[in-house]
Short mmCIF file of C-alpha atoms in Angstrom, two decimals:
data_model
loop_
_atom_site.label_atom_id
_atom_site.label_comp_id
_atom_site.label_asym_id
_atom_site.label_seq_id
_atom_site.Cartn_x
_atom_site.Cartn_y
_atom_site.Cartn_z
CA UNK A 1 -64.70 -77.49 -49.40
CA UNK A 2 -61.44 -75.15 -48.85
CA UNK A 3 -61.16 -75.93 -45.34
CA UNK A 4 -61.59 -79.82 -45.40
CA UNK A 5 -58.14 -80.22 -46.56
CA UNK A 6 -56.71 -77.43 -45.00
CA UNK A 7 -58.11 -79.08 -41.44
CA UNK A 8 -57.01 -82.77 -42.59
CA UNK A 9 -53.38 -81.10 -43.22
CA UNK A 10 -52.89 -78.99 -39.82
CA UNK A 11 -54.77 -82.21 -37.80
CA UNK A 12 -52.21 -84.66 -39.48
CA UNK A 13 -49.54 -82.38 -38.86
CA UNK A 14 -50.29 -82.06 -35.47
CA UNK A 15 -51.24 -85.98 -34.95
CA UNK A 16 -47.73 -86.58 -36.30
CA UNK A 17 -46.22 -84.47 -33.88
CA UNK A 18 -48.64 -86.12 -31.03
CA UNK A 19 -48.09 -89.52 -32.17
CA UNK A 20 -44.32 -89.20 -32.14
CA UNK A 21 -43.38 -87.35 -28.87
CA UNK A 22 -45.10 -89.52 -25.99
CA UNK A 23 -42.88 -92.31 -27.34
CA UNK A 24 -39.91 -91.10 -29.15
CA UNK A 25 -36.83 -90.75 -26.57
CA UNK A 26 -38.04 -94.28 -25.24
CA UNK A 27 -38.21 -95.53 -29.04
CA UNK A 28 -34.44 -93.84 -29.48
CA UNK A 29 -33.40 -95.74 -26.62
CA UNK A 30 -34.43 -99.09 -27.84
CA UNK A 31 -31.88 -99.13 -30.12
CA UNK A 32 -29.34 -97.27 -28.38
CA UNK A 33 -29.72 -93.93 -27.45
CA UNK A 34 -28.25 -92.14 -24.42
CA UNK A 35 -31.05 -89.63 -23.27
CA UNK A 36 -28.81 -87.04 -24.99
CA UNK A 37 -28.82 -88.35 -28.60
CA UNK A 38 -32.27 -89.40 -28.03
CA UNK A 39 -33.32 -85.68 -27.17
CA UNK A 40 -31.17 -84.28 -30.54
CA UNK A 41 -34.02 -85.92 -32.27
CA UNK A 42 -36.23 -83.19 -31.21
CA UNK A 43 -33.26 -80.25 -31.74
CA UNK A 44 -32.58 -82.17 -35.06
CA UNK A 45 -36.08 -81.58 -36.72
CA UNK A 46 -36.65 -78.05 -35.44
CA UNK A 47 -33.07 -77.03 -36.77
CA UNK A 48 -34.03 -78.54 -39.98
CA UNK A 49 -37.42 -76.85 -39.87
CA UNK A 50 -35.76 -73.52 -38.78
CA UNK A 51 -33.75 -73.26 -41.90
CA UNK A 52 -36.19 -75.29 -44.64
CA UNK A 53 -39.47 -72.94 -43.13
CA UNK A 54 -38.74 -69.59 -44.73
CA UNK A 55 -37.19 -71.43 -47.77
CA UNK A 56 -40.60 -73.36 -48.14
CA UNK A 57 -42.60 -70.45 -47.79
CA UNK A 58 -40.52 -68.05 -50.57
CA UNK A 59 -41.06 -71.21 -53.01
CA UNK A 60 -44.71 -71.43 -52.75
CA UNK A 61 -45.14 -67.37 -53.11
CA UNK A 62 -44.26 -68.52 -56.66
CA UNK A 63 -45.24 -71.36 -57.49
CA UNK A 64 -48.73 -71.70 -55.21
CA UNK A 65 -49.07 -73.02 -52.07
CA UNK A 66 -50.83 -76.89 -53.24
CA UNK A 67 -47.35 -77.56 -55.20
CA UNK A 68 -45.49 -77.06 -51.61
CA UNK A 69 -47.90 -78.57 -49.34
CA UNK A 70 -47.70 -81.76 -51.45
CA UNK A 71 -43.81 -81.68 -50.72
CA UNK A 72 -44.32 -81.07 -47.56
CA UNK A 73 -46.79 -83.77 -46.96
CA UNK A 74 -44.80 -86.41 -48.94
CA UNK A 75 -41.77 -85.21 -46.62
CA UNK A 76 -43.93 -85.60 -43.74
CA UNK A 77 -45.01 -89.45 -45.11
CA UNK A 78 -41.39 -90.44 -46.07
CA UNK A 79 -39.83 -89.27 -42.33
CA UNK A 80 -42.50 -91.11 -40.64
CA UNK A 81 -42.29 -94.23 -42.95
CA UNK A 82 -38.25 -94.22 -42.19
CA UNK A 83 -38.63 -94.18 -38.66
CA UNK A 84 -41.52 -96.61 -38.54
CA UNK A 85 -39.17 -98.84 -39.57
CA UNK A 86 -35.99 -97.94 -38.02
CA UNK A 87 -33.99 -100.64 -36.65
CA UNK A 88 -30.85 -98.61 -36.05
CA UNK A 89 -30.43 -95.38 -34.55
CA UNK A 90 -28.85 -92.98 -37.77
CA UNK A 91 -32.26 -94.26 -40.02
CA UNK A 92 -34.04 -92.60 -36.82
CA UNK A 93 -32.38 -89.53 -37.13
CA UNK A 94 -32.88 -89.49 -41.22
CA UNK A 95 -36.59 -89.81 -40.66
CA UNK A 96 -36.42 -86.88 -38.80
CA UNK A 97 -34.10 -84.72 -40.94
CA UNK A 98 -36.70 -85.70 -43.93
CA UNK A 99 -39.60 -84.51 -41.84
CA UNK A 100 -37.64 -81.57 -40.82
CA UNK A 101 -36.50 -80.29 -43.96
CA UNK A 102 -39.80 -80.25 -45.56
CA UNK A 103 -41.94 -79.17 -42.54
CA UNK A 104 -43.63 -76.40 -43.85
CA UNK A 105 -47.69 -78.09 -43.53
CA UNK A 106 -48.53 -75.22 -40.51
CA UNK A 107 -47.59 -72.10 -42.45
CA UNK A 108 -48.49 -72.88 -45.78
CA UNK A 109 -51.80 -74.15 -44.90
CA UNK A 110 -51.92 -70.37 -42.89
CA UNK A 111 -51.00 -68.54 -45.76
CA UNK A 112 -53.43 -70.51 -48.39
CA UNK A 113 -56.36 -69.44 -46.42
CA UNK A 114 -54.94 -65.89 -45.83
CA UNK A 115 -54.32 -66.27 -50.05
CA UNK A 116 -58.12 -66.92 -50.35
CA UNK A 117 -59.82 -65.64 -48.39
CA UNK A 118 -61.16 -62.34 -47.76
CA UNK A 119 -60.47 -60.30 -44.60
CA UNK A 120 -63.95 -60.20 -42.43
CA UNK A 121 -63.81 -64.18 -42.92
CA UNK A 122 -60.07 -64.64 -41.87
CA UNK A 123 -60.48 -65.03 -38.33
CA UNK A 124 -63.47 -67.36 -38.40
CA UNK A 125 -61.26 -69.66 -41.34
CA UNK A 126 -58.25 -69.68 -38.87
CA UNK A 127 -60.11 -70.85 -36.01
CA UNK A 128 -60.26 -74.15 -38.03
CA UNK A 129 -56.43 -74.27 -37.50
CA UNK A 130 -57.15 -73.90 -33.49
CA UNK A 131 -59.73 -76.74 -33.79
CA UNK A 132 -57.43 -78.68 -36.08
CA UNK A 133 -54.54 -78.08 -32.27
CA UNK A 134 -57.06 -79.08 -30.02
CA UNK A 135 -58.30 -82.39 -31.22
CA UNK A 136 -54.71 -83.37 -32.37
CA UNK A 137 -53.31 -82.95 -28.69
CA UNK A 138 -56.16 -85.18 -27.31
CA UNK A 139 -55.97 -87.54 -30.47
CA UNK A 140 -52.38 -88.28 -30.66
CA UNK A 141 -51.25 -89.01 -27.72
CA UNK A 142 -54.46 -91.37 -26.56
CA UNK A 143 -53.65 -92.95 -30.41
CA UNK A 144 -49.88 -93.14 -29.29
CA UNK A 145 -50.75 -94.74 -26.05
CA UNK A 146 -52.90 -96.90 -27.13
CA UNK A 147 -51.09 -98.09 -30.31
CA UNK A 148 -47.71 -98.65 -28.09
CA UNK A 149 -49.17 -101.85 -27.09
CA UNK A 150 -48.48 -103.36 -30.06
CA UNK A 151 -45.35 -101.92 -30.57
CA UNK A 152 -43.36 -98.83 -30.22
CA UNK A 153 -43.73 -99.28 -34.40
CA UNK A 154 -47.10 -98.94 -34.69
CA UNK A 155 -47.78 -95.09 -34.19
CA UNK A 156 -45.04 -94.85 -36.49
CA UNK A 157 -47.25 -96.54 -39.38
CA UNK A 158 -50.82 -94.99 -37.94
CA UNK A 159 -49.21 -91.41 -38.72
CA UNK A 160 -48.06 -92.36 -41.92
CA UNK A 161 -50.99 -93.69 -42.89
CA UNK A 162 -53.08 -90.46 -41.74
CA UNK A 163 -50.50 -88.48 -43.81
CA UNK A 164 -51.02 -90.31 -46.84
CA UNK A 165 -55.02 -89.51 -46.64
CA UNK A 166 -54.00 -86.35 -46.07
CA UNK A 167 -52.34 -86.10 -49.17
CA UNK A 168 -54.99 -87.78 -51.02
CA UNK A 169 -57.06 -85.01 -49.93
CA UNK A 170 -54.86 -82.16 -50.46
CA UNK A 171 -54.64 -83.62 -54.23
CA UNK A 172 -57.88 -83.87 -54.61
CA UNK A 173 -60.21 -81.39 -52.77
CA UNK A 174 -57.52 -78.30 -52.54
CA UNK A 175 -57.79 -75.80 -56.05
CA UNK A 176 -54.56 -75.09 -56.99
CA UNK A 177 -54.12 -71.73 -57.01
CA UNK A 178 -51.20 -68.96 -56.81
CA UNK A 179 -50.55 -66.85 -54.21
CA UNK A 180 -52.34 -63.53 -54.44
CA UNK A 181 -49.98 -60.70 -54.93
CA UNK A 182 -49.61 -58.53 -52.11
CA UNK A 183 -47.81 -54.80 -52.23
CA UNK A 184 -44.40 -54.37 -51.41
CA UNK A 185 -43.17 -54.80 -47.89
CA UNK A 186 -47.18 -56.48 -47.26
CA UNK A 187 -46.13 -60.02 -46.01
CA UNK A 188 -50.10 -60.22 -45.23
CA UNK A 189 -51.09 -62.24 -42.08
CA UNK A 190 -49.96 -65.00 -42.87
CA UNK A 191 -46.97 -65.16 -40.19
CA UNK A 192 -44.37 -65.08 -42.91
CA UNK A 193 -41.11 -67.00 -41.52
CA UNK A 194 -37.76 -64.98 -41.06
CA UNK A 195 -34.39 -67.12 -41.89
CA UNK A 196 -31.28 -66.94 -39.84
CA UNK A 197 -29.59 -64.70 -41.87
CA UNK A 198 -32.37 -61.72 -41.39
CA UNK A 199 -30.27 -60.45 -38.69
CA UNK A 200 -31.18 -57.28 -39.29
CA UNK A 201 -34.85 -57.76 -39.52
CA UNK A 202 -34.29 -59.36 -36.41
CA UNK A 203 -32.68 -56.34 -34.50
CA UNK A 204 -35.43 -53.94 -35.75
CA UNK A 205 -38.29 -55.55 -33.60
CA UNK A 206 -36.30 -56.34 -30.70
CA UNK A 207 -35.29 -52.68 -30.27
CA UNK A 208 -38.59 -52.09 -29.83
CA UNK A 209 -39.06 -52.16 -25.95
CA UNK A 210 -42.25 -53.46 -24.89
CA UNK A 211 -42.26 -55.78 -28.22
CA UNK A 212 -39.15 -56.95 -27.10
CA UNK A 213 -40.40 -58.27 -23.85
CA UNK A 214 -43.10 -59.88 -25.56
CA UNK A 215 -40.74 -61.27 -28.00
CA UNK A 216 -39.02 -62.39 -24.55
CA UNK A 217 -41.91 -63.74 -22.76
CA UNK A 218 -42.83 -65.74 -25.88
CA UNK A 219 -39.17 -66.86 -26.12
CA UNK A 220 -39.06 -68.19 -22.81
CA UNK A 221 -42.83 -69.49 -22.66
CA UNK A 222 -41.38 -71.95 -25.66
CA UNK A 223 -38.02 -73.04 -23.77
CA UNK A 224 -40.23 -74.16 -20.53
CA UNK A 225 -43.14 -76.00 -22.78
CA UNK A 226 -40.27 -77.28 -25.19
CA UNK A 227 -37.96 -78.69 -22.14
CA UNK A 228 -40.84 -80.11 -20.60
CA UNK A 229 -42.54 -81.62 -23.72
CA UNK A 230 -38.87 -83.35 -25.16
CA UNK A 231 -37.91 -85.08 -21.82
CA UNK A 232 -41.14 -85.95 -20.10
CA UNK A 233 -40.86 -89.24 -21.52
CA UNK A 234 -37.53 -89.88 -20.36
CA UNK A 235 -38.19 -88.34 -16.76
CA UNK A 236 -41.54 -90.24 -16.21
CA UNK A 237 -40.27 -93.84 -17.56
CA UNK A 238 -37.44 -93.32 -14.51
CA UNK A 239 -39.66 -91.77 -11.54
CA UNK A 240 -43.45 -93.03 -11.88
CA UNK A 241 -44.50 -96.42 -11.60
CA UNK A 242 -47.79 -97.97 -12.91
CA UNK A 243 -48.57 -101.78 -11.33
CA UNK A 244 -45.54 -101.93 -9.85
CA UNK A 245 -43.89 -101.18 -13.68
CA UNK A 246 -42.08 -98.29 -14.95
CA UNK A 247 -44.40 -96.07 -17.02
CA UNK A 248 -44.08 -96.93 -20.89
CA UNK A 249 -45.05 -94.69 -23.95
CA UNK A 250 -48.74 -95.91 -23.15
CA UNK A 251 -49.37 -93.87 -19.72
CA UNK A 252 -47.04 -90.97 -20.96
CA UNK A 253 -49.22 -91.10 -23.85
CA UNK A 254 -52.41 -91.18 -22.20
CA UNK A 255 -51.06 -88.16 -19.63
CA UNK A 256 -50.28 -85.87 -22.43
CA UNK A 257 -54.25 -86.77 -23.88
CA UNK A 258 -55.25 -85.72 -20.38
CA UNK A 259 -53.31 -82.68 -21.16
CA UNK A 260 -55.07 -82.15 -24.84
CA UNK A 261 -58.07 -82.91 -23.69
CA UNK A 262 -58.10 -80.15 -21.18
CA UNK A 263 -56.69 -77.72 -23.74
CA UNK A 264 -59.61 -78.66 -25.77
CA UNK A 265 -62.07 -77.44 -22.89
CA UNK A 266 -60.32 -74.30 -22.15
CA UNK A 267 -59.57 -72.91 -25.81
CA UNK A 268 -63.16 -74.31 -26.99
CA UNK A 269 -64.70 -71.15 -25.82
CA UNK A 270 -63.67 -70.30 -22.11
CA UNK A 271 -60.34 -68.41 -22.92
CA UNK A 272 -62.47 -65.96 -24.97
CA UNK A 273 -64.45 -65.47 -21.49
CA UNK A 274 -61.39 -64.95 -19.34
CA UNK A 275 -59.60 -62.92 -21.74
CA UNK A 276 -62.56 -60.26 -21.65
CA UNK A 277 -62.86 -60.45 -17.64
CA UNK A 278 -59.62 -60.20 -17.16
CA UNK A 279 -57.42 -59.44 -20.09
CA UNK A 280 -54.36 -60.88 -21.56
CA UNK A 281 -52.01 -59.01 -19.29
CA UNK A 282 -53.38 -60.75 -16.37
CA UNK A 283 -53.85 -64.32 -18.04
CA UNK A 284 -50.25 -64.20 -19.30
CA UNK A 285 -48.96 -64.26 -15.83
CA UNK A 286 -51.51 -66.79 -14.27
CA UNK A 287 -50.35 -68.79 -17.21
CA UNK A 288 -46.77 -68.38 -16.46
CA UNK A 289 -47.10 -68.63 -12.75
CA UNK A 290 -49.35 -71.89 -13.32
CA UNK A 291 -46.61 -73.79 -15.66
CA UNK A 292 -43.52 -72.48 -13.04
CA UNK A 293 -45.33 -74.31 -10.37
CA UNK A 294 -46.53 -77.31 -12.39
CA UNK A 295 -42.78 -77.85 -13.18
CA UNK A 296 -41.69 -77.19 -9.55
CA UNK A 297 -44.13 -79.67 -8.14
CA UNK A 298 -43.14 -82.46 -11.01
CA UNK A 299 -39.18 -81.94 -9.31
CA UNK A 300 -40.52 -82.95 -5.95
CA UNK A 301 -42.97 -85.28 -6.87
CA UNK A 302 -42.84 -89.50 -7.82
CA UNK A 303 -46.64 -90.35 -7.39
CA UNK A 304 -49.21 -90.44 -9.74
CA UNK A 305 -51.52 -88.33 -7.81
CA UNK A 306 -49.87 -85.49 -7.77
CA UNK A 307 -48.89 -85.86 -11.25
CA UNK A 308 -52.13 -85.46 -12.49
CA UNK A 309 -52.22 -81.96 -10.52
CA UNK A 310 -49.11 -81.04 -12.48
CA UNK A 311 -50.55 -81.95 -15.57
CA UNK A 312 -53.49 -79.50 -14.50
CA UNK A 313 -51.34 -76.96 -14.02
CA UNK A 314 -48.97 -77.02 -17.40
CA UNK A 315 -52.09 -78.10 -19.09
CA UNK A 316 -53.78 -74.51 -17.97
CA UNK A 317 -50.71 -71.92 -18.67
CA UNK A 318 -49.79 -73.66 -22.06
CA UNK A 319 -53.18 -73.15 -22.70
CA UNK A 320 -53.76 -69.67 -21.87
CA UNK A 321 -50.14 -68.27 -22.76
CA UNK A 322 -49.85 -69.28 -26.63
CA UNK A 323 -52.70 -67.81 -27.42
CA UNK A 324 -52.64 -64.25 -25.18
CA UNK A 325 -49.17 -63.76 -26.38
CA UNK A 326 -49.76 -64.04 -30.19
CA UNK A 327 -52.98 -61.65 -29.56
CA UNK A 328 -50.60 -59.00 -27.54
CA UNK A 329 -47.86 -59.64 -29.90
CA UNK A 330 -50.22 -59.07 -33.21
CA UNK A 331 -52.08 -55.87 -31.43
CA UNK A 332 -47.99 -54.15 -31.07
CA UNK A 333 -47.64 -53.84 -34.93
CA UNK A 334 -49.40 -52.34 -37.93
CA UNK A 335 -50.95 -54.83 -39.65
CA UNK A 336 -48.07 -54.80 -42.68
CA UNK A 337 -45.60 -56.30 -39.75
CA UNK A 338 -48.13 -58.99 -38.53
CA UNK A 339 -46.84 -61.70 -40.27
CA UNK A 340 -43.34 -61.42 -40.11
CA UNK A 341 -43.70 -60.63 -35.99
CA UNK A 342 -45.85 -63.61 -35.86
CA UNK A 343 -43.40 -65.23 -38.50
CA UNK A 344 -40.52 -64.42 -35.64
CA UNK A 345 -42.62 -66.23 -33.15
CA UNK A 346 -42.63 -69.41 -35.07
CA UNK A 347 -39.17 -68.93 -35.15
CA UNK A 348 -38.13 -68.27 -31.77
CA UNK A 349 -40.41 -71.51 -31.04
CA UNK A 350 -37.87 -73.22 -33.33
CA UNK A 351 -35.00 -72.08 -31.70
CA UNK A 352 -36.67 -73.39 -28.29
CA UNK A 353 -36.76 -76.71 -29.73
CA UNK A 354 -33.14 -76.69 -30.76
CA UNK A 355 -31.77 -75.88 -27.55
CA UNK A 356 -33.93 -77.23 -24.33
CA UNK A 357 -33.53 -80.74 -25.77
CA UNK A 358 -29.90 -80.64 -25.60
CA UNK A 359 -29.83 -79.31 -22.59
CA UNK A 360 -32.56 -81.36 -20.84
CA UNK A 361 -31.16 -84.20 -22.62
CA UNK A 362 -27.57 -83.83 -20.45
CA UNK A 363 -29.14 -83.12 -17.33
CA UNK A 364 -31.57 -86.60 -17.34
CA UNK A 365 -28.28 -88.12 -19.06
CA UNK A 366 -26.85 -87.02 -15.68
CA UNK A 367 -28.92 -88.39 -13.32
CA UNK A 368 -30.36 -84.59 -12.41
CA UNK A 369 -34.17 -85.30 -12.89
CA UNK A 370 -35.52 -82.70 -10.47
CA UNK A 371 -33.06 -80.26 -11.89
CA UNK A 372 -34.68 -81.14 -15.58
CA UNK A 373 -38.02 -80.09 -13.85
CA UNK A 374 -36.55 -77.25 -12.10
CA UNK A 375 -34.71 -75.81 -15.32
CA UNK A 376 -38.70 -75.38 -16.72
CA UNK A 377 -39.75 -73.87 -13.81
CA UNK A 378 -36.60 -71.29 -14.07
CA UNK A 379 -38.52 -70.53 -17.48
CA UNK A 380 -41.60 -70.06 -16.87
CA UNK A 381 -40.94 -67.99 -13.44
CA UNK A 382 -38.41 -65.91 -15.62
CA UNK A 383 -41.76 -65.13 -18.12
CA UNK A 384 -43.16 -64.28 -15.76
CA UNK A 385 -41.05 -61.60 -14.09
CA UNK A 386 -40.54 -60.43 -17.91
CA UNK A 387 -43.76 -59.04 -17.87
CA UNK A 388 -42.34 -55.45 -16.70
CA UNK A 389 -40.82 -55.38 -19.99
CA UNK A 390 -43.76 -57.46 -22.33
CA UNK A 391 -47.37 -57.92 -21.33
CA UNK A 392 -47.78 -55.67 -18.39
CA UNK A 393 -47.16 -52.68 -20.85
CA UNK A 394 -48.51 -53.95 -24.02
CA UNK A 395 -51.88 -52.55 -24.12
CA UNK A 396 -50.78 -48.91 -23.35
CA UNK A 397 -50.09 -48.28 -26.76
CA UNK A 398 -51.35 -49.83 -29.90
CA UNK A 399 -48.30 -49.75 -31.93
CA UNK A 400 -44.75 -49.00 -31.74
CA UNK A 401 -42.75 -47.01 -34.01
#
C-alpha cells in the first residue's frame, strides 16, 4: 500500500511534465510569445524549482514528508489549472512559477521511501520510481498528442485532473509519518538537494578530480537533453511537414511517445544486460556519442524519415546515460555523501534547464535552427571527450577522499 501513492505521485509528476512540453512553446506562442519568452517558461520553472527544492526538502525533515507532498501536489494542481486556462501570456508564466515553487513531488516521494523503508528493500522500492519515468514518457506525450486535437487546453485540464487523484490518493492511502532521524552529517540516500548558497559544499566535490568529471559529464549530458527537449517543439513546427501541414503539438507529441516508449524497452531490463557486458564506462560514451549524432543529423535533416532515426538515436543515449552516470556518480562516495552528490545532480539538472532554454530560445528566435541542433550536439560530443576526466577513470577507485 506504501508504494501506490508514492507511484501515482512520481507518474503524475512526470505526466505533468510530459503533458506540458510537446505543446508548450507552441501554446506560448498562441498568445504571443517570441520563441525566446516562450522558452523562459522552461528556465522559469526550473529556477523556481532550483531555489524552492532544498527549501521543500528541510521543511518536510520536520514536519514529515505527507504534509509537503500535499503542498507540493496542490502547487502542482493550481500551476496546471492557471495555465489550462491562460488566455494571456503573464497567467502562463504564473502557472509555471506556482508549479515551480512548490515542485518538490520527485524528492520527497525519494526520501519517504528511503524514511521507511529498510536498506536490503531500498533498491527494489526505488525501481518503482524508474517504472513510474518510463510509462510517464510514453503516456504523456501520446496523451498530449492526442488531447491537442481538441485544443492546446485540453492536456492542460487532463494533468490537472490526474494531479488531483493524485492527491486524493496521497491523502488517503500515504501514513503520515515523520522523517526518521538520521546521525549527523547522514543525509541518507535520499539525494538531499543543495541550495545556491552551499558554495562551499559545492567546491568540496568538485575538487575531487575524477568526481568532478562526472559531475561534468552529468552537467553537460543535462544541457544537450535540456536544449533539445525545450525547443524541439519550436524547431519541428518550422522544418517538418505532416500532409502537406506544419507539424502541431500532436506529431511532436506522438515523436516524443516514440521516444518513451523506447526508453521503456531499454530501461525495462536490457540496460541491466549491457551494463554487465560492457560496463558503465563504455555505455556512457555510446550514450554520448549516440545523442551528439542524433542532434547532428536533426541540423541537416527536414524529412520525417530520418527523423525517426534521430529519435532512435537521442532516445538510446538519454536512455543509457542518466542512469550509468548516477550509478558511477553514487559508487565515487561513501555512502554518508550519496545523497547530497546525487542531491547536486538534481541540481546541476536544474541549472541545465535554466540556461539551454534561453539560449536555444535566441538562436530559433534567430532564424539559426541547425545551429539550435548543432549547439546539442556541441554537448553531448563535449561529454563525451570529458570522459578522460569522469567515467573512463571512475571505477579505478571506489571512493575519493
Amino acid at each position: 500500500m506504501l508504494l501506490l501513492p508514492i507511484f501515482l505521485i512520481v507518474l503524475v509528476d512526470i505526466l505533468a511534465f510530459t503533458l506540458v512540453i510537446p505543446l508548450l512553446a507552441i501554446y506560448a506562442e498562441g498568445l504571443g510569445a517570441t520563441p525566446l519568452q516562450a522558452m523562459l517558461l522552461v528556465s522559469v520553472f526550473a529556477l523556481c524549482q532550483l531555489v524552492s527544492g532544498p527549501l521543500l526538502g528541510r521543511i518536510s525533515d520536520r514536519v514529515g514528508r505527507k504534509p509537503m507532498l500535499l503542498v507540493s501536489q496542490v502547487g502542482t494542481l493550481l500551476g496546471l489549472l492557471v495555465m489550462g486556462s491562460a488566455t494571456t501570456l503573464w497567467l502562463l508564466f504564473l502557472g509555471r512559477i506556482l508549479d515551480g515553487v512548490t515542485a518538490g513531488n520527485l524528492s520527497l516521494a525519494q526520501a519517504y521511501i528511503a524514511d521507511n523503508t529498510l536498506p536490503e528493500d531500498r533498491a527494489r522500492s526505488f525501481a518503482i520510481i524508474g517504472i513510474a519515468f518510463g510509462l510517464g514518457f510514453f503516456l504523456g506525450p501520446t496523451m498530449a498528442g492526442y488531447l491537442s486535437q481538441y485544443g492546446l487546453h485540453a492536456p492542460f485540464h487532463a494533468a490537472a485532473c490526474l494531479s488531483l487523484l493524485s492527491i486524493v490518493c496521497t491523502a488517503a492511502l500515504l501514513p503520515n509519518q515523520a522523517a526518521a532521524a538520521r546521525p549527523a552529517g547522514d543525509v541518507g540516500p535520499a539525494g538531499g538537494r543543495l541550495a545556491l548558497t552551499d558554495w562551499g559544499t559545492y567546491a568540496q566535490y568538485f575538487e575531487r578530480p575524477v568526481l568532478a568529471g562526472l559531475l561534468l559529464q552529468f552537467f553537460l549530458f543535462a544541457v544537450a537533453f535540456s536544449t533539445f527537449t525545450s525547443g524541439f517543439a519550436l524547431f519541428a513546427e518550422r522544418t517538418f511537414r505532416w500532409n502537406d501541414q506544419p507539424f502541431t503539438p500532436r506529431e511532436i507529441g506522438y515523436l516524443f511517445a516514440y521516444a518513451g516508449l523506447f526508453g521503456i524497452l531499454l530501461q525495462g531490463g536490457l540496460i541491466g544486460r549491457l551494463v554487465k557486458r560492457f560496463g558503465e564506462p563504455v555505455l556512457v560514451t555510446a550514450g554520448f556519442i549516440s545523442m551528439a549524432a542524433g542532434y547532428l543529423l536533426l541540423g541537416l535533416i527536414d524529412q520525417i524519415g530520418p527523423l525517426i532515426g534521430v529519435a532512435t538515436l537521442v532516445a538510446f543515449g538519454q536512455g543509457v546515460l542518466r542512469p550509468t552516470l548516477t550509478s558511477l556518480l553514487s559508487q565515487r562516495v561513501g555512502r554518508d555523501e550519496q545523497g547530497v552528490v546525487l542531491g547536486l545532480g538534481q541540481s546541476l539538472t536544474s541549472l541545465a534547464l535554466v540556461v539551454a532554454p534561453v539560449l536555444g530560445g535566441w538562436l530559433i528566435g534567430h532564424g539559426h535552427l541547425s545551429m539550435w541542433a548543432f549547439v546539442a550536439a556541441a554537448a553531448a560530443l563535449l561529454g563525451w571527450l570529458a570522459a578522460a576526466w569522469g567515467s573512463s577513470r571512475a571505477l579505478v577507485l571506489k571512493t575519493e577522499p
